[in-house]
mmCIF file of C-alpha atoms in Angstrom:
data_model
loop_
_atom_site.group_PDB
_atom_site.id
_atom_site.type_symbol
_atom_site.label_atom_id
_atom_site.label_comp_id
_atom_site.label_asym_id
_atom_site.label_seq_id
_atom_site.Cartn_x
_atom_site.Cartn_y
_atom_site.Cartn_z
ATOM 1 C CA MET A 1 100.900 115.774 122.938
ATOM 2 C CA THR A 2 99.636 112.436 124.241
ATOM 3 C CA THR A 3 101.079 110.678 127.251
ATOM 4 C CA LYS A 4 102.709 108.094 124.973
ATOM 5 C CA GLN A 5 104.291 110.818 122.848
ATOM 6 C CA THR A 6 105.594 112.530 125.952
ATOM 7 C CA LYS A 7 107.195 109.299 127.178
ATOM 8 C CA ASN A 8 108.809 108.676 123.769
ATOM 9 C CA ALA A 9 110.221 112.182 123.698
ATOM 10 C CA ALA A 10 111.614 111.774 127.182
ATOM 11 C CA THR A 11 113.200 108.466 126.247
ATOM 12 C CA ALA A 12 114.771 109.958 123.123
ATOM 13 C CA LEU A 13 116.115 112.855 125.173
ATOM 14 C CA ARG A 14 117.648 110.462 127.700
ATOM 15 C CA ASN A 15 119.262 108.422 124.919
ATOM 16 C CA THR A 16 120.679 111.558 123.332
ATOM 17 C CA GLY A 17 122.085 112.590 126.700
ATOM 18 C CA LYS A 18 123.707 109.187 127.153
ATOM 19 C CA ARG A 19 125.334 109.399 123.735
ATOM 20 C CA LEU A 20 126.624 112.890 124.447
ATOM 21 C CA PHE A 21 127.938 111.764 127.813
ATOM 22 C CA GLY A 22 129.662 108.803 126.165
ATOM 23 C CA LEU A 23 131.238 111.076 123.561
ATOM 24 C CA LEU A 24 132.446 113.488 126.212
ATOM 25 C CA SER A 25 133.913 110.590 128.181
ATOM 26 C CA VAL A 26 135.834 109.402 125.132
ATOM 27 C CA LEU A 27 137.123 112.933 124.504
ATOM 28 C CA LEU A 28 138.129 113.252 128.146
ATOM 29 C CA ILE A 29 140.015 109.943 128.072
ATOM 30 C CA PHE A 30 141.724 111.027 124.864
ATOM 31 C CA ALA A 31 142.731 114.332 126.420
ATOM 32 C CA VAL A 32 144.089 112.628 129.536
ATOM 33 C CA THR A 33 146.020 110.145 127.394
ATOM 34 C CA ALA A 34 147.449 112.934 125.279
ATOM 35 C CA CYS A 35 148.740 114.598 128.426
ATOM 36 C CA SER A 36 150.214 111.411 129.909
ATOM 37 C CA SER A 37 153.937 111.126 130.491
ATOM 38 C CA GLN A 38 154.327 108.847 127.489
ATOM 39 C CA ASN A 39 152.985 111.522 125.160
ATOM 40 C CA ARG A 40 154.682 114.606 126.553
ATOM 41 C CA ALA A 41 158.051 115.967 125.518
ATOM 42 C CA THR A 42 160.821 115.193 128.002
ATOM 43 C CA SER A 43 161.526 118.195 130.199
ATOM 44 C CA PRO A 44 165.067 119.638 130.349
ATOM 45 C CA LYS A 45 165.183 118.692 134.028
ATOM 46 C CA GLU A 46 164.372 115.064 133.225
ATOM 47 C CA VAL A 47 166.921 114.993 130.396
ATOM 48 C CA ARG A 48 169.622 116.206 132.783
ATOM 49 C CA ARG A 49 168.612 113.671 135.436
ATOM 50 C CA LEU A 50 168.694 110.758 133.007
ATOM 51 C CA ALA A 51 171.915 111.943 131.317
ATOM 52 C CA GLY A 52 173.616 112.036 134.704
ATOM 53 C CA SER A 53 172.414 108.611 135.828
ATOM 54 C CA THR A 54 174.927 105.925 136.724
ATOM 55 C CA GLN A 55 173.933 103.797 133.734
ATOM 56 C CA ALA A 56 174.262 106.719 131.315
ATOM 57 C CA GLU A 57 177.680 107.616 132.720
ATOM 58 C CA GLU A 58 178.891 104.024 132.382
ATOM 59 C CA SER A 59 177.598 103.786 128.804
ATOM 60 C CA ARG A 60 179.208 107.132 127.981
ATOM 61 C CA LYS A 61 182.557 106.001 129.353
ATOM 62 C CA LYS A 62 182.472 102.714 127.413
ATOM 63 C CA ALA A 63 181.500 104.450 124.163
ATOM 64 C CA GLU A 64 184.318 106.978 124.464
ATOM 65 C CA GLN A 65 186.866 104.289 125.342
ATOM 66 C CA ARG A 66 185.881 102.275 122.271
ATOM 67 C CA LEU A 67 186.134 105.283 119.950
ATOM 68 C CA ARG A 68 189.452 106.394 121.417
ATOM 69 C CA ALA A 69 190.818 102.835 121.079
ATOM 70 C CA ILE A 70 190.183 103.012 117.331
ATOM 71 C CA ALA A 71 191.953 106.371 117.060
ATOM 72 C CA ASP A 72 194.863 105.029 119.134
ATOM 73 C CA ALA A 73 195.157 101.923 116.919
ATOM 74 C CA TYR A 74 196.133 104.110 113.959
ATOM 75 C CA ASP A 75 198.769 105.829 116.079
ATOM 76 C CA LYS A 76 200.234 102.578 117.415
ATOM 77 C CA LYS A 77 199.934 100.279 114.390
ATOM 78 C CA THR A 78 200.508 102.589 111.402
ATOM 79 C CA PRO A 79 203.008 105.291 110.333
ATOM 80 C CA LEU A 80 200.472 107.984 111.339
ATOM 81 C CA THR A 81 201.099 110.119 114.425
ATOM 82 C CA LEU A 82 198.028 111.095 116.452
ATOM 83 C CA ALA A 83 198.104 114.846 117.033
ATOM 84 C CA LEU A 84 194.547 116.036 117.760
ATOM 85 C CA VAL A 85 191.267 114.464 118.911
ATOM 86 C CA THR A 86 187.825 116.050 119.072
ATOM 87 C CA VAL A 87 184.836 114.474 120.819
ATOM 88 C CA GLY A 88 181.230 115.674 120.628
ATOM 89 C CA ASP A 89 178.655 114.276 123.030
ATOM 90 C CA ILE A 90 174.993 115.277 123.357
ATOM 91 C CA CYS A 91 171.856 113.928 125.040
ATOM 92 C CA THR A 92 168.483 115.005 123.636
ATOM 93 C CA GLY A 93 165.011 114.599 125.044
ATOM 94 C CA GLY A 94 162.134 113.006 123.186
ATOM 95 C CA THR A 95 159.409 115.132 121.631
ATOM 96 C CA ALA A 96 155.689 115.164 122.335
ATOM 97 C CA LYS A 97 153.548 112.608 120.516
ATOM 98 C CA GLU A 98 153.908 113.044 116.770
ATOM 99 C CA TRP A 99 150.462 112.561 115.255
ATOM 100 C CA LEU A 100 151.190 113.480 111.642
ATOM 101 C CA TYR A 101 154.867 113.650 110.700
ATOM 102 C CA GLN A 102 156.698 110.957 112.635
ATOM 103 C CA ASN A 103 160.486 110.592 112.854
ATOM 104 C CA GLY A 104 160.689 108.473 115.985
ATOM 105 C CA ALA A 105 161.697 111.270 118.355
ATOM 106 C CA ASP A 106 158.467 110.758 120.328
ATOM 107 C CA GLN A 107 159.387 107.157 121.188
ATOM 108 C CA TYR A 108 162.124 107.892 123.727
ATOM 109 C CA LYS A 109 162.632 109.963 126.853
ATOM 110 C CA ILE A 110 166.296 110.517 126.107
ATOM 111 C CA ARG A 111 168.869 109.528 123.506
ATOM 112 C CA CYS A 112 172.599 110.153 123.853
ATOM 113 C CA ALA A 113 175.057 110.184 120.966
ATOM 114 C CA MET A 114 178.803 110.656 120.596
ATOM 115 C CA HIS A 115 181.180 111.168 117.693
ATOM 116 C CA LEU A 116 184.971 111.348 117.490
ATOM 117 C CA THR A 117 187.340 112.770 114.898
ATOM 118 C CA ALA A 118 191.091 112.232 115.011
ATOM 119 C CA TYR A 119 193.819 114.128 113.151
ATOM 120 C CA TYR A 120 197.254 112.698 112.397
ATOM 121 C CA GLY A 121 200.528 113.947 111.021
ATOM 122 C CA ALA A 122 202.407 112.153 108.223
ATOM 123 C CA ASP A 123 205.330 112.607 105.834
ATOM 124 C CA PRO A 124 204.010 113.758 102.422
ATOM 125 C CA HIS A 125 207.175 112.517 100.676
ATOM 126 C CA HIS A 126 206.415 108.918 101.668
ATOM 127 C CA ILE A 127 202.625 108.805 101.439
ATOM 128 C CA GLY A 128 202.780 105.531 99.488
ATOM 129 C CA ASP A 129 204.607 103.921 102.397
ATOM 130 C CA VAL A 130 202.200 105.534 104.873
ATOM 131 C CA LEU A 131 199.163 104.104 103.084
ATOM 132 C CA ASP A 132 200.863 100.746 102.697
ATOM 133 C CA GLY A 133 201.484 100.722 106.459
ATOM 134 C CA ILE A 134 197.821 101.518 107.160
ATOM 135 C CA PHE A 135 196.569 98.759 104.865
ATOM 136 C CA THR A 136 199.099 96.299 106.279
ATOM 137 C CA ALA A 137 197.734 97.018 109.754
ATOM 138 C CA GLY A 138 194.266 96.391 108.355
ATOM 139 C CA ASP A 139 195.448 93.071 106.918
ATOM 140 C CA HIS A 140 196.862 92.093 110.304
ATOM 141 C CA HIS A 141 193.738 93.061 112.235
ATOM 142 C CA SER A 142 191.479 91.160 109.849
ATOM 143 C CA ALA A 143 193.667 88.049 109.890
ATOM 144 C CA ASN A 144 193.778 87.962 113.686
ATOM 145 C CA GLY A 145 190.068 88.363 114.218
ATOM 146 C CA ALA A 146 190.194 91.903 115.580
ATOM 147 C CA PRO A 147 187.001 93.940 115.353
ATOM 148 C CA LYS A 148 186.497 95.110 111.807
ATOM 149 C CA ASP A 149 185.944 98.684 112.977
ATOM 150 C CA ALA A 150 189.472 98.882 114.459
ATOM 151 C CA ILE A 151 191.383 99.317 111.179
ATOM 152 C CA PRO A 152 189.084 98.022 108.439
ATOM 153 C CA PHE A 153 191.127 99.143 105.420
ATOM 154 C CA ASN A 154 193.262 96.306 104.040
ATOM 155 C CA HIS A 155 195.013 95.605 100.749
ATOM 156 C CA ASP A 156 192.075 95.034 98.449
ATOM 157 C CA ASP A 157 192.579 95.581 94.711
ATOM 158 C CA TYR A 158 191.749 99.291 94.724
ATOM 159 C CA ARG A 159 193.875 100.151 97.770
ATOM 160 C CA THR A 160 196.827 98.202 96.390
ATOM 161 C CA ARG A 161 196.608 100.265 93.202
ATOM 162 C CA LEU A 162 196.292 103.407 95.324
ATOM 163 C CA VAL A 163 199.616 102.618 97.008
ATOM 164 C CA THR A 164 201.193 101.991 93.604
ATOM 165 C CA TYR A 165 199.847 105.333 92.367
ATOM 166 C CA TYR A 166 201.285 107.261 95.312
ATOM 167 C CA ARG A 167 204.641 105.557 94.773
ATOM 168 C CA SER A 168 204.537 106.822 91.171
ATOM 169 C CA HIS A 169 204.553 103.260 89.867
ATOM 170 C CA GLY A 170 201.067 103.217 88.391
ATOM 171 C CA PRO A 171 198.132 105.306 87.124
ATOM 172 C CA ASN A 172 195.420 106.994 89.137
ATOM 173 C CA PRO A 173 193.197 104.057 90.225
ATOM 174 C CA THR A 174 190.052 106.114 89.740
ATOM 175 C CA GLY A 175 190.862 106.695 86.093
ATOM 176 C CA PRO A 176 193.086 108.858 83.845
ATOM 177 C CA ASN A 177 192.690 112.641 84.053
ATOM 178 C CA LEU A 178 190.519 112.343 87.169
ATOM 179 C CA PRO A 179 191.178 114.283 90.399
ATOM 180 C CA GLU A 180 193.390 112.763 93.029
ATOM 181 C CA LEU A 181 191.179 110.743 95.359
ATOM 182 C CA ALA A 182 192.466 111.261 98.886
ATOM 183 C CA GLN A 183 190.022 109.131 100.848
ATOM 184 C CA VAL A 184 189.079 105.582 101.773
ATOM 185 C CA SER A 185 185.868 104.787 103.582
ATOM 186 C CA ASN A 186 183.391 102.171 104.697
ATOM 187 C CA PRO A 187 180.230 102.429 106.849
ATOM 188 C CA SER A 188 182.247 102.476 110.075
ATOM 189 C CA GLN A 189 185.048 104.934 109.198
ATOM 190 C CA THR A 190 186.253 107.554 106.756
ATOM 191 C CA LEU A 191 189.965 108.256 106.399
ATOM 192 C CA SER A 192 190.949 111.270 104.293
ATOM 193 C CA TRP A 193 194.158 113.224 103.769
ATOM 194 C CA ASP A 194 195.745 116.264 102.157
ATOM 195 C CA THR A 195 196.252 115.819 98.437
ATOM 196 C CA VAL A 196 199.905 115.765 97.380
ATOM 197 C CA ARG A 197 199.786 114.939 93.658
ATOM 198 C CA SER A 198 197.413 117.667 92.449
ATOM 199 C CA SER A 199 198.453 121.122 91.305
ATOM 200 C CA GLN A 200 195.546 122.558 93.298
ATOM 201 C CA ARG A 201 195.803 121.046 96.762
ATOM 202 C CA LYS A 202 192.741 120.034 98.723
ATOM 203 C CA LEU A 203 193.530 120.171 102.417
ATOM 204 C CA VAL A 204 191.938 118.704 105.523
ATOM 205 C CA GLN A 205 189.950 121.483 107.181
ATOM 206 C CA GLU A 206 190.022 122.699 110.763
ATOM 207 C CA PRO A 207 187.498 121.107 113.188
ATOM 208 C CA ASP A 208 184.144 122.795 113.637
ATOM 209 C CA PRO A 209 183.963 125.148 116.624
ATOM 210 C CA CYS A 210 183.038 123.442 119.880
ATOM 211 C CA MET A 211 179.459 123.619 121.034
ATOM 212 C CA LYS A 212 178.935 124.869 124.574
ATOM 213 C CA SER A 213 179.814 122.162 127.084
ATOM 214 C CA ASP A 214 177.151 121.583 129.736
ATOM 215 C CA PRO A 215 177.830 118.115 131.208
ATOM 216 C CA PRO A 216 176.212 115.683 131.372
ATOM 217 C CA VAL A 217 173.829 116.922 128.651
ATOM 218 C CA THR A 218 176.452 118.247 126.231
ATOM 219 C CA ARG A 219 180.233 117.874 126.067
ATOM 220 C CA CYS A 220 182.789 119.086 123.566
ATOM 221 C CA LEU A 221 186.407 118.040 123.940
ATOM 222 C CA ARG A 222 189.422 119.145 121.949
ATOM 223 C CA GLU A 223 192.749 117.616 122.922
ATOM 224 C CA PRO A 224 195.144 119.409 122.964
ATOM 225 C CA MET A 225 192.914 122.463 123.292
ATOM 226 C CA GLN A 226 195.126 124.906 121.370
ATOM 227 C CA LYS A 227 196.314 122.521 118.644
ATOM 228 C CA THR A 228 195.151 123.269 115.088
ATOM 229 C CA VAL A 229 195.234 121.320 111.846
ATOM 230 C CA ALA A 230 197.556 123.977 110.463
ATOM 231 C CA ASP A 231 199.935 123.281 113.368
ATOM 232 C CA ILE A 232 199.944 119.576 112.514
ATOM 233 C CA ARG A 233 200.618 120.279 108.830
ATOM 234 C CA LYS A 234 203.463 122.620 109.706
ATOM 235 C CA GLN A 235 205.037 120.046 112.014
ATOM 236 C CA TYR A 236 204.633 116.885 109.899
ATOM 237 C CA GLY A 237 204.045 118.086 106.343
ATOM 238 C CA MET A 238 200.549 116.713 105.800
ATOM 239 C CA VAL A 239 197.399 115.769 107.719
ATOM 240 C CA PHE A 240 195.229 112.657 107.827
ATOM 241 C CA LYS A 241 191.701 112.824 109.253
ATOM 242 C CA LEU A 242 189.796 109.865 110.725
ATOM 243 C CA GLU A 243 186.046 110.351 111.081
ATOM 244 C CA LEU A 244 183.989 107.900 113.122
ATOM 245 C CA PRO A 245 180.205 108.040 112.672
ATOM 246 C CA VAL A 246 177.772 108.997 115.417
ATOM 247 C CA THR A 247 177.457 106.297 118.075
ATOM 248 C CA TYR A 248 174.173 106.115 120.001
ATOM 249 C CA TYR A 249 175.158 104.811 123.405
ATOM 250 C CA TYR A 250 172.185 105.430 125.722
ATOM 251 C CA GLU A 251 168.445 105.499 125.077
ATOM 252 C CA VAL A 252 165.395 105.243 127.342
ATOM 253 C CA SER A 253 161.906 104.699 125.930
ATOM 254 C CA LYS A 254 158.883 106.746 126.962
ATOM 255 C CA THR A 255 157.799 103.782 129.089
ATOM 256 C CA GLY A 256 161.076 103.939 131.016
ATOM 257 C CA LYS A 257 162.710 100.893 129.428
ATOM 258 C CA VAL A 258 166.441 101.205 128.716
ATOM 259 C CA LEU A 259 166.740 100.390 125.015
ATOM 260 C CA GLN A 260 170.469 100.978 124.767
ATOM 261 C CA GLY A 261 173.140 101.403 127.359
#
């Protein structure tokens, strides 16, 4: 091999080494990035710390007050009597970086959510009047500029015919020979009740069993603790159930920015 050939070979070897070093550097940076705090799953310790923060506690309190105010509005403004409330509350940590199947769980350190369900007693012999009272309260709230999620069900055409049906003054508003429809709903609420016109009754079911409470990460409330849906039905004759959808009240991004709360 000539001197020139030797120099060329050495140069090629150096260039190959530089390329390999560059590739290894890129892989190292990628590995470090993958292990950064923004790409790791949130540890249980961090979830508990964030869930117990002052801001999380304040957001939790406000969310529960708002949900309970809606449940109380039905008790105060309608013929329904509030008899049982259940509250579920859970804070979950974000996952590690999702490279393939993404659902957004890798974008936050923590997200806290709450849901409330309320159960009421009512007189099954006057369900037409009960529904009319609920829709009248909805009319009043809408006319006075109250939040639409307080009592959103007013006397629209269908609900007016529903009242007429339950007073035995008109046909089933969903159509002849169709099952009794014992529910009204919109995106913010679902109100359902025991059927009273059908030969085969469809009843409001008991609440799901409570998950294990471990504040501030998880909470499960049932007030009163020993009250059952069957107890309410025995006392009042029938049961109404108000379901409020999950409310996300506190969220922190992987960068530490409070997105909600």
